[in-house]
C-alpha positions in Angstrom: 61.0 -29.1 -19.9 57.8 -27.7 -21.4 57.3 -24.1 -19.9 54.1 -21.9 -20.0 53.0 -18.7 -17.8 49.6 -17.0 -17.0 48.7 -13.2 -17.4 46.9 -11.6 -14.6 43.4 -11.8 -16.7 41.9 -14.9 -16.8 41.0 -14.4 -20.5 44.8 -13.5 -21.2 46.9 -15.9 -23.3 49.0 -18.6 -22.4 52.3 -18.9 -24.0 54.4 -22.0 -24.4 58.3 -22.5 -24.2 60.6 -25.5 -24.4 63.8 -26.1 -23.9 65.9 -28.8 -24.9 69.7 -29.4 -24.1 71.6 -31.9 -26.2 72.5 -34.9 -24.3 76.1 -34.4 -24.3 75.9 -31.1 -22.5 72.9 -32.4 -19.8 74.2 -31.7 -16.5 75.8 -28.5 -16.7 73.0 -26.5 -15.7 72.6 -24.8 -19.2 68.5 -25.0 -18.8 68.8 -23.5 -15.1 70.9 -20.5 -16.8 68.9 -20.0 -19.7 65.4 -19.8 -17.6 67.2 -17.2 -15.1 68.2 -15.4 -17.8 64.6 -15.2 -19.2 62.7 -14.6 -15.9 63.5 -10.7 -15.9 62.3 -10.4 -19.3 58.9 -11.4 -19.0 56.2 -8.7 -18.9 54.7 -7.5 -15.6 51.4 -9.1 -16.2 53.0 -12.7 -16.0 52.1 -13.9 -12.4 52.4 -17.5 -12.4 54.7 -19.7 -14.4 53.9 -23.6 -15.1 56.0 -26.6 -16.4 55.9 -30.1 -17.3 59.1 -32.4 -16.8 59.5 -36.1 -17.6 60.3 -37.7 -14.2 63.0 -39.8 -16.3 64.9 -36.6 -16.8 66.7 -35.9 -13.3 68.5 -32.9 -14.9 65.6 -31.0 -15.9 63.5 -31.7 -12.7 66.7 -30.6 -10.8 66.7 -27.5 -12.5 63.4 -26.3 -12.4 63.6 -27.1 -8.4 66.3 -24.8 -8.5 64.6 -22.3 -10.2 61.8 -22.3 -7.5 59.1 -24.4 -9.2 57.2 -27.4 -6.8 55.9 -30.4 -8.0 52.0 -30.1 -7.9 51.0 -33.4 -9.7 52.1 -36.5 -11.8 50.2 -37.5 -14.5 49.9 -38.7 -18.3 50.0 -36.2 -20.7 50.9 -35.5 -24.6 49.2 -39.0 -25.3 50.3 -40.8 -22.3 53.7 -39.6 -21.6 54.1 -39.6 -17.5 54.8 -36.1 -16.4 55.6 -33.8 -13.5 53.4 -30.5 -13.3 55.3 -28.0 -11.7 54.4 -24.5 -10.9 56.0 -21.1 -9.7 54.6 -18.2 -8.4 56.6 -14.7 -9.7 
């Protein structure tokens, strides 16, 4: 999952974050636990989160949906890779 956040001010920065779980450890909710631990650390100026997830990665999609993200669109990104675009309002 590639995660990004948006500050209240439209001119504020967008910060990216990627989570990667080794294939041997997939299916254990590690990505979800990392995201849940990181959310309280975000500054109050962060009001929305966005993420992209490969439709071919059901573990990542399941973790994102369990953390309150919703699928907003599906499109090609990053040079032609199929991705879901997800969003979460804090």
